Amino acid sequence: MPTNLQSPPKRDSKLATAWKTKSVEELTDEEVLAMPESEYMGDKQLAFFRHKLVELKRGIHMNADATTENLREDTVVVPDPADRATIEEEHALVLRTRDRERKLLKKIDQSISRIDAGDYGYCDETGEPIGVGRLLARPTATLSLEAQQRREMKQKMFGD
């Protein structure tokens, strides 16, 4: 008699073991996600996240250099006040973005320090694992999803 029950999704056996033979630079997010729980924040995962953070930091520095160069080149005198205002607004937007990236750089450095200290991947409030999925999405996360939701709820209720 056929049943309509779905079987649990099959784990890709290649993904589940690929991390064993690949270097940290070659690992994909999917392969890290497929790693067994026993490997959570083991040497390979910590090295993977360190590499991810260093690459993110390198990208931000490259963007900052490009922005500096572009702002220098864009200093043309425009006689039309409307055009000048548009250019100034674009510069302000770029500078706000760079300011956010500057703050992110601090978080990246803190995350690398947490890796060195052995605290990376664990919630600051509860000490529980943050989870690989969340860390892949936000490598600088210091709170588990539940702790972050509680913090946001408190901020919403009581203000900053």
N, C-alpha and C. Protein backbone atom coordinates (compact mmCIF):
# COMPACT_ATOMS: atom_id res chain seq x y z
N MET A 1 0.83 -1.17 0.00
CA MET A 1 0.00 0.00 0.00
C MET A 1 0.88 1.25 0.00
N PRO A 2 0.82 2.09 -1.03
CA PRO A 2 1.68 3.26 -1.08
C PRO A 2 1.23 4.31 -0.07
N THR A 3 2.20 5.00 0.50
CA THR A 3 1.89 6.09 1.44
C THR A 3 2.38 7.40 0.84
N ASN A 4 1.79 8.46 1.29
CA ASN A 4 2.16 9.78 0.79
C ASN A 4 3.15 10.49 1.71
N LEU A 5 3.72 9.75 2.64
CA LEU A 5 4.69 10.35 3.55
C LEU A 5 5.98 10.63 2.80
N GLN A 6 6.50 11.80 3.02
CA GLN A 6 7.76 12.13 2.37
C GLN A 6 8.90 11.64 3.24
N SER A 7 9.91 11.10 2.59
CA SER A 7 11.09 10.68 3.34
C SER A 7 11.94 11.92 3.60
N PRO A 8 12.74 11.89 4.66
CA PRO A 8 13.58 13.05 4.93
C PRO A 8 14.52 13.29 3.76
N PRO A 9 14.90 14.53 3.55
CA PRO A 9 15.79 14.82 2.42
C PRO A 9 17.09 14.04 2.55
N LYS A 10 17.54 13.49 1.44
CA LYS A 10 18.79 12.73 1.46
C LYS A 10 19.96 13.70 1.50
N ARG A 11 20.92 13.37 2.34
CA ARG A 11 22.13 14.19 2.39
C ARG A 11 23.03 13.77 1.25
N ASP A 12 23.57 14.72 0.61
CA ASP A 12 24.49 14.45 -0.48
C ASP A 12 25.78 13.92 0.14
N SER A 13 26.10 12.66 -0.11
CA SER A 13 27.27 12.05 0.53
C SER A 13 28.56 12.71 0.08
N LYS A 14 28.59 13.23 -1.15
CA LYS A 14 29.80 13.92 -1.62
C LYS A 14 30.01 15.21 -0.82
N LEU A 15 28.91 15.95 -0.57
CA LEU A 15 29.02 17.18 0.21
C LEU A 15 29.43 16.88 1.64
N ALA A 16 28.87 15.81 2.19
CA ALA A 16 29.11 15.49 3.59
C ALA A 16 30.57 15.11 3.87
N THR A 17 31.29 14.65 2.85
CA THR A 17 32.68 14.24 3.08
C THR A 17 33.70 15.09 2.34
N ALA A 18 33.26 15.99 1.47
CA ALA A 18 34.17 16.79 0.67
C ALA A 18 35.10 17.64 1.53
N TRP A 19 34.63 18.10 2.65
CA TRP A 19 35.42 18.98 3.51
C TRP A 19 36.69 18.30 4.02
N LYS A 20 36.68 16.96 4.05
CA LYS A 20 37.83 16.23 4.58
C LYS A 20 39.05 16.33 3.67
N THR A 21 38.81 16.44 2.37
CA THR A 21 39.93 16.42 1.42
C THR A 21 40.26 17.78 0.84
N LYS A 22 39.43 18.77 1.06
CA LYS A 22 39.66 20.09 0.46
C LYS A 22 40.40 21.02 1.41
N SER A 23 41.12 21.95 0.81
CA SER A 23 41.75 22.99 1.62
C SER A 23 40.68 24.00 2.02
N VAL A 24 40.99 24.81 2.99
CA VAL A 24 40.05 25.81 3.50
C VAL A 24 39.62 26.76 2.38
N GLU A 25 40.56 27.14 1.52
CA GLU A 25 40.26 28.07 0.44
C GLU A 25 39.32 27.46 -0.59
N GLU A 26 39.32 26.14 -0.72
CA GLU A 26 38.49 25.45 -1.71
C GLU A 26 37.08 25.14 -1.21
N LEU A 27 36.89 25.15 0.10
CA LEU A 27 35.59 24.79 0.66
C LEU A 27 34.50 25.76 0.25
N THR A 28 33.31 25.23 0.00
CA THR A 28 32.16 26.07 -0.31
C THR A 28 31.28 26.18 0.93
N ASP A 29 30.38 27.16 0.91
CA ASP A 29 29.43 27.32 2.02
C ASP A 29 28.61 26.05 2.20
N GLU A 30 28.18 25.45 1.10
CA GLU A 30 27.34 24.25 1.16
C GLU A 30 28.09 23.09 1.82
N GLU A 31 29.38 22.97 1.52
CA GLU A 31 30.17 21.89 2.12
C GLU A 31 30.34 22.11 3.62
N VAL A 32 30.53 23.35 4.02
CA VAL A 32 30.66 23.64 5.46
C VAL A 32 29.34 23.38 6.16
N LEU A 33 28.23 23.75 5.50
CA LEU A 33 26.90 23.47 6.07
C LEU A 33 26.65 21.98 6.22
N ALA A 34 27.21 21.19 5.32
CA ALA A 34 26.98 19.74 5.34
C ALA A 34 27.89 19.01 6.32
N MET A 35 28.80 19.71 6.93
CA MET A 35 29.71 19.07 7.89
C MET A 35 28.91 18.56 9.09
N PRO A 36 29.35 17.45 9.67
CA PRO A 36 28.62 16.92 10.84
C PRO A 36 28.73 17.87 12.04
N GLU A 37 27.74 17.78 12.92
CA GLU A 37 27.72 18.64 14.10
C GLU A 37 28.96 18.47 14.97
N SER A 38 29.54 17.28 14.93
CA SER A 38 30.73 17.03 15.74
C SER A 38 31.92 17.90 15.31
N GLU A 39 31.86 18.45 14.10
CA GLU A 39 32.93 19.30 13.60
C GLU A 39 32.68 20.78 13.86
N TYR A 40 31.57 21.10 14.57
CA TYR A 40 31.23 22.50 14.80
C TYR A 40 32.37 23.23 15.49
N MET A 41 32.84 24.27 14.86
CA MET A 41 33.93 25.12 15.31
C MET A 41 35.20 24.33 15.60
N GLY A 42 35.37 23.27 14.82
CA GLY A 42 36.64 22.54 14.84
C GLY A 42 37.66 23.33 14.03
N ASP A 43 38.85 22.81 13.93
CA ASP A 43 39.93 23.52 13.25
C ASP A 43 39.57 23.91 11.82
N LYS A 44 38.92 23.00 11.09
CA LYS A 44 38.62 23.27 9.68
C LYS A 44 37.58 24.40 9.55
N GLN A 45 36.53 24.37 10.38
CA GLN A 45 35.52 25.42 10.31
C GLN A 45 36.09 26.77 10.76
N LEU A 46 36.88 26.76 11.80
CA LEU A 46 37.48 28.01 12.26
C LEU A 46 38.38 28.60 11.18
N ALA A 47 39.16 27.75 10.54
CA ALA A 47 40.04 28.23 9.46
C ALA A 47 39.20 28.74 8.29
N PHE A 48 38.09 28.06 7.99
CA PHE A 48 37.20 28.49 6.91
C PHE A 48 36.65 29.88 7.21
N PHE A 49 36.15 30.09 8.43
CA PHE A 49 35.56 31.38 8.78
C PHE A 49 36.63 32.48 8.88
N ARG A 50 37.82 32.13 9.34
CA ARG A 50 38.92 33.10 9.35
C ARG A 50 39.20 33.56 7.92
N HIS A 51 39.28 32.61 7.00
CA HIS A 51 39.53 32.93 5.59
C HIS A 51 38.41 33.82 5.04
N LYS A 52 37.17 33.46 5.37
CA LYS A 52 36.01 34.24 4.90
C LYS A 52 36.07 35.68 5.43
N LEU A 53 36.41 35.84 6.70
CA LEU A 53 36.51 37.17 7.31
C LEU A 53 37.66 37.98 6.71
N VAL A 54 38.80 37.33 6.49
CA VAL A 54 39.95 38.03 5.91
C VAL A 54 39.62 38.49 4.49
N GLU A 55 38.92 37.65 3.71
CA GLU A 55 38.53 38.02 2.35
C GLU A 55 37.53 39.18 2.37
N LEU A 56 36.60 39.15 3.31
CA LEU A 56 35.63 40.23 3.45
C LEU A 56 36.35 41.54 3.77
N LYS A 57 37.31 41.47 4.68
CA LYS A 57 38.10 42.63 5.06
C LYS A 57 38.88 43.16 3.86
N ARG A 58 39.49 42.27 3.09
CA ARG A 58 40.25 42.67 1.91
C ARG A 58 39.34 43.38 0.90
N GLY A 59 38.15 42.85 0.69
CA GLY A 59 37.19 43.46 -0.22
C GLY A 59 36.79 44.86 0.21
N ILE A 60 36.58 45.05 1.51
CA ILE A 60 36.21 46.37 2.03
C ILE A 60 37.35 47.36 1.81
N HIS A 61 38.58 46.92 2.06
CA HIS A 61 39.73 47.81 1.84
C HIS A 61 39.86 48.19 0.36
N MET A 62 39.61 47.24 -0.53
CA MET A 62 39.68 47.54 -1.97
C MET A 62 38.60 48.54 -2.36
N ASN A 63 37.38 48.38 -1.82
CA ASN A 63 36.30 49.33 -2.08
C ASN A 63 36.66 50.72 -1.57
N ALA A 64 37.27 50.77 -0.39
CA ALA A 64 37.65 52.07 0.18
C ALA A 64 38.67 52.76 -0.70
N ASP A 65 39.65 52.01 -1.19
CA ASP A 65 40.66 52.59 -2.07
C ASP A 65 40.02 53.12 -3.35
N ALA A 66 39.10 52.34 -3.92
CA ALA A 66 38.42 52.76 -5.15
C ALA A 66 37.58 54.01 -4.89
N THR A 67 36.93 54.06 -3.75
CA THR A 67 36.10 55.23 -3.40
C THR A 67 36.96 56.48 -3.29
N THR A 68 38.08 56.36 -2.62
CA THR A 68 38.98 57.50 -2.46
C THR A 68 39.41 58.02 -3.83
N GLU A 69 39.78 57.09 -4.70
CA GLU A 69 40.20 57.46 -6.04
C GLU A 69 39.06 58.13 -6.81
N ASN A 70 37.86 57.57 -6.73
CA ASN A 70 36.70 58.13 -7.44
C ASN A 70 36.33 59.52 -6.92
N LEU A 71 36.40 59.72 -5.61
CA LEU A 71 36.06 61.02 -5.05
C LEU A 71 37.08 62.08 -5.49
N ARG A 72 38.34 61.68 -5.60
CA ARG A 72 39.36 62.62 -6.08
C ARG A 72 39.09 63.02 -7.52
N GLU A 73 38.71 62.03 -8.34
CA GLU A 73 38.47 62.30 -9.75
C GLU A 73 37.19 63.10 -9.98
N ASP A 74 36.23 62.96 -9.07
CA ASP A 74 34.93 63.62 -9.23
C ASP A 74 34.89 65.06 -8.71
N THR A 75 36.01 65.66 -8.46
CA THR A 75 36.01 67.01 -7.90
C THR A 75 35.99 68.09 -8.97
N VAL A 76 35.22 67.85 -10.01
CA VAL A 76 35.09 68.84 -11.07
C VAL A 76 34.14 69.94 -10.61
N VAL A 77 34.42 71.15 -11.04
CA VAL A 77 33.55 72.27 -10.69
C VAL A 77 32.39 72.29 -11.69
N VAL A 78 31.18 72.16 -11.14
CA VAL A 78 29.98 72.15 -11.96
C VAL A 78 29.22 73.44 -11.68
N PRO A 79 28.99 74.25 -12.72
CA PRO A 79 28.34 75.55 -12.50
C PRO A 79 26.86 75.44 -12.11
N ASP A 80 26.18 74.42 -12.57
CA ASP A 80 24.74 74.29 -12.29
C ASP A 80 24.53 73.82 -10.85
N PRO A 81 23.82 74.59 -10.03
CA PRO A 81 23.59 74.21 -8.62
C PRO A 81 22.88 72.87 -8.47
N ALA A 82 21.96 72.56 -9.36
CA ALA A 82 21.23 71.28 -9.27
C ALA A 82 22.18 70.12 -9.52
N ASP A 83 23.04 70.24 -10.52
CA ASP A 83 24.01 69.18 -10.79
C ASP A 83 25.00 69.03 -9.64
N ARG A 84 25.43 70.17 -9.09
CA ARG A 84 26.36 70.15 -7.97
C ARG A 84 25.71 69.46 -6.77
N ALA A 85 24.45 69.77 -6.51
CA ALA A 85 23.73 69.14 -5.39
C ALA A 85 23.60 67.63 -5.60
N THR A 86 23.35 67.22 -6.82
CA THR A 86 23.24 65.79 -7.12
C THR A 86 24.57 65.10 -6.86
N ILE A 87 25.65 65.70 -7.32
CA ILE A 87 26.98 65.11 -7.11
C ILE A 87 27.30 65.04 -5.62
N GLU A 88 26.99 66.10 -4.88
CA GLU A 88 27.25 66.10 -3.43
C GLU A 88 26.43 65.04 -2.71
N GLU A 89 25.18 64.86 -3.14
CA GLU A 89 24.33 63.84 -2.53
C GLU A 89 24.88 62.44 -2.82
N GLU A 90 25.35 62.22 -4.04
CA GLU A 90 25.96 60.93 -4.38
C GLU A 90 27.20 60.67 -3.54
N HIS A 91 28.02 61.71 -3.35
CA HIS A 91 29.21 61.58 -2.51
C HIS A 91 28.82 61.26 -1.07
N ALA A 92 27.80 61.92 -0.57
CA ALA A 92 27.34 61.68 0.80
C ALA A 92 26.87 60.23 0.97
N LEU A 93 26.17 59.74 -0.02
CA LEU A 93 25.69 58.35 0.03
C LEU A 93 26.86 57.37 0.04
N VAL A 94 27.84 57.62 -0.80
CA VAL A 94 29.03 56.76 -0.86
C VAL A 94 29.77 56.80 0.47
N LEU A 95 29.88 57.99 1.04
CA LEU A 95 30.60 58.12 2.32
C LEU A 95 29.84 57.44 3.46
N ARG A 96 28.51 57.48 3.44
CA ARG A 96 27.72 56.76 4.46
C ARG A 96 27.96 55.25 4.34
N THR A 97 28.01 54.78 3.11
CA THR A 97 28.27 53.35 2.88
C THR A 97 29.65 52.99 3.40
N ARG A 98 30.63 53.81 3.13
CA ARG A 98 31.99 53.54 3.62
C ARG A 98 32.04 53.59 5.14
N ASP A 99 31.25 54.46 5.76
CA ASP A 99 31.22 54.52 7.21
C ASP A 99 30.66 53.22 7.80
N ARG A 100 29.62 52.69 7.15
CA ARG A 100 29.08 51.40 7.59
C ARG A 100 30.14 50.31 7.44
N GLU A 101 30.87 50.36 6.34
CA GLU A 101 31.94 49.37 6.13
C GLU A 101 33.05 49.53 7.16
N ARG A 102 33.34 50.77 7.55
CA ARG A 102 34.35 51.01 8.59
C ARG A 102 33.93 50.34 9.90
N LYS A 103 32.66 50.47 10.22
CA LYS A 103 32.14 49.81 11.43
C LYS A 103 32.20 48.30 11.29
N LEU A 104 31.93 47.81 10.08
CA LEU A 104 32.00 46.37 9.83
C LEU A 104 33.44 45.87 9.99
N LEU A 105 34.41 46.68 9.60
CA LEU A 105 35.81 46.29 9.76
C LEU A 105 36.14 46.02 11.23
N LYS A 106 35.61 46.86 12.13
CA LYS A 106 35.83 46.63 13.56
C LYS A 106 35.25 45.28 13.98
N LYS A 107 34.04 44.98 13.48
CA LYS A 107 33.39 43.71 13.83
C LYS A 107 34.18 42.54 13.26
N ILE A 108 34.73 42.71 12.06
CA ILE A 108 35.54 41.64 11.46
C ILE A 108 36.77 41.38 12.31
N ASP A 109 37.45 42.45 12.72
CA ASP A 109 38.64 42.30 13.57
C ASP A 109 38.28 41.64 14.91
N GLN A 110 37.13 42.01 15.47
CA GLN A 110 36.67 41.38 16.72
C GLN A 110 36.39 39.90 16.50
N SER A 111 35.81 39.57 15.35
CA SER A 111 35.50 38.17 15.06
C SER A 111 36.78 37.35 14.89
N ILE A 112 37.78 37.93 14.24
CA ILE A 112 39.06 37.23 14.09
C ILE A 112 39.70 37.03 15.47
N SER A 113 39.57 38.02 16.34
CA SER A 113 40.08 37.89 17.72
C SER A 113 39.33 36.79 18.46
N ARG A 114 38.04 36.68 18.22
CA ARG A 114 37.23 35.63 18.86
C ARG A 114 37.68 34.25 18.38
N ILE A 115 38.04 34.15 17.10
CA ILE A 115 38.56 32.87 16.59
C ILE A 115 39.85 32.53 17.33
N ASP A 116 40.74 33.52 17.47
CA ASP A 116 42.01 33.30 18.17
C ASP A 116 41.79 32.89 19.62
N ALA A 117 40.76 33.47 20.24
CA ALA A 117 40.47 33.18 21.66
C ALA A 117 39.67 31.89 21.85
N GLY A 118 39.13 31.35 20.75
CA GLY A 118 38.34 30.13 20.86
C GLY A 118 36.88 30.37 21.20
N ASP A 119 36.41 31.62 21.08
CA ASP A 119 35.03 31.97 21.41
C ASP A 119 34.13 32.08 20.19
N TYR A 120 34.70 32.04 19.01
CA TYR A 120 33.92 32.27 17.78
C TYR A 120 32.90 31.16 17.59
N GLY A 121 31.70 31.56 17.17
CA GLY A 121 30.65 30.58 16.88
C GLY A 121 29.73 30.31 18.05
N TYR A 122 29.99 30.96 19.18
CA TYR A 122 29.16 30.75 20.36
C TYR A 122 28.57 32.08 20.82
N CYS A 123 27.32 32.03 21.24
CA CYS A 123 26.55 33.22 21.62
C CYS A 123 27.17 33.90 22.84
N ASP A 124 27.29 35.22 22.77
CA ASP A 124 27.80 36.02 23.89
C ASP A 124 26.90 35.95 25.11
N GLU A 125 25.59 35.83 24.90
CA GLU A 125 24.65 35.84 26.02
C GLU A 125 24.42 34.46 26.61
N THR A 126 24.27 33.45 25.77
CA THR A 126 23.89 32.13 26.27
C THR A 126 25.01 31.10 26.24
N GLY A 127 26.02 31.36 25.43
CA GLY A 127 27.11 30.38 25.29
C GLY A 127 26.77 29.23 24.35
N GLU A 128 25.56 29.25 23.80
CA GLU A 128 25.14 28.19 22.88
C GLU A 128 25.71 28.43 21.49
N PRO A 129 25.80 27.38 20.68
CA PRO A 129 26.29 27.57 19.30
C PRO A 129 25.38 28.53 18.52
N ILE A 130 26.00 29.42 17.76
CA ILE A 130 25.25 30.36 16.93
C ILE A 130 24.68 29.63 15.72
N GLY A 131 25.42 28.68 15.20
CA GLY A 131 24.97 27.90 14.05
C GLY A 131 25.72 28.30 12.78
N VAL A 132 26.08 27.29 12.00
CA VAL A 132 26.85 27.51 10.78
C VAL A 132 26.06 28.35 9.79
N GLY A 133 24.77 28.07 9.63
CA GLY A 133 23.96 28.82 8.67
C GLY A 133 23.95 30.31 8.96
N ARG A 134 23.78 30.66 10.22
CA ARG A 134 23.78 32.08 10.60
C ARG A 134 25.15 32.71 10.40
N LEU A 135 26.21 31.97 10.72
CA LEU A 135 27.55 32.50 10.55
C LEU A 135 27.92 32.66 9.08
N LEU A 136 27.39 31.80 8.23
CA LEU A 136 27.63 31.96 6.80
C LEU A 136 26.95 33.22 6.29
N ALA A 137 25.74 33.48 6.80
CA ALA A 137 25.00 34.67 6.38
C ALA A 137 25.60 35.94 6.99
N ARG A 138 26.07 35.84 8.22
CA ARG A 138 26.62 37.01 8.93
C ARG A 138 27.82 36.52 9.75
N PRO A 139 29.01 36.51 9.11
CA PRO A 139 30.18 35.95 9.79
C PRO A 139 30.60 36.70 11.06
N THR A 140 30.08 37.90 11.26
CA THR A 140 30.45 38.67 12.45
C THR A 140 29.42 38.52 13.58
N ALA A 141 28.47 37.62 13.42
CA ALA A 141 27.43 37.45 14.44
C ALA A 141 28.04 37.03 15.77
N THR A 142 27.53 37.62 16.85
CA THR A 142 27.99 37.27 18.19
C THR A 142 26.86 36.72 19.04
N LEU A 143 25.64 36.74 18.49
CA LEU A 143 24.47 36.25 19.22
C LEU A 143 23.77 35.17 18.40
N SER A 144 23.18 34.21 19.08
CA SER A 144 22.36 33.22 18.40
C SER A 144 21.12 33.94 17.88
N LEU A 145 20.42 33.30 16.98
CA LEU A 145 19.23 33.92 16.40
C LEU A 145 18.21 34.27 17.49
N GLU A 146 18.02 33.38 18.43
CA GLU A 146 17.05 33.62 19.50
C GLU A 146 17.47 34.79 20.38
N ALA A 147 18.75 34.85 20.73
CA ALA A 147 19.24 35.95 21.57
C ALA A 147 19.13 37.28 20.81
N GLN A 148 19.41 37.27 19.52
CA GLN A 148 19.30 38.48 18.71
C GLN A 148 17.84 38.94 18.64
N GLN A 149 16.92 37.99 18.49
CA GLN A 149 15.50 38.34 18.44
C GLN A 149 15.04 38.93 19.77
N ARG A 150 15.52 38.36 20.89
CA ARG A 150 15.17 38.91 22.21
C ARG A 150 15.70 40.33 22.35
N ARG A 151 16.93 40.55 21.92
CA ARG A 151 17.53 41.88 22.02
C ARG A 151 16.74 42.89 21.18
N GLU A 152 16.38 42.50 19.96
CA GLU A 152 15.62 43.40 19.09
C GLU A 152 14.23 43.69 19.67
N MET A 153 13.62 42.69 20.29
CA MET A 153 12.30 42.88 20.90
C MET A 153 12.40 43.86 22.06
N LYS A 154 13.46 43.73 22.88
CA LYS A 154 13.66 44.67 23.99
C LYS A 154 13.87 46.09 23.47
N GLN A 155 14.68 46.22 22.42
CA GLN A 155 14.92 47.53 21.85
C GLN A 155 13.64 48.14 21.30
N LYS A 156 12.82 47.31 20.72
CA LYS A 156 11.55 47.79 20.16
C LYS A 156 10.62 48.24 21.29
N MET A 157 10.60 47.50 22.38
CA MET A 157 9.70 47.81 23.50
C MET A 157 10.19 48.99 24.33
N PHE A 158 11.50 49.02 24.60
CA PHE A 158 12.02 50.01 25.53
C PHE A 158 12.90 51.07 24.88
N GLY A 159 13.09 50.99 23.59
CA GLY A 159 13.97 51.95 22.90
C GLY A 159 15.41 51.58 23.09
N ASP A 160 16.29 52.38 22.53
CA ASP A 160 17.73 52.07 22.63
C ASP A 160 18.19 52.37 23.99
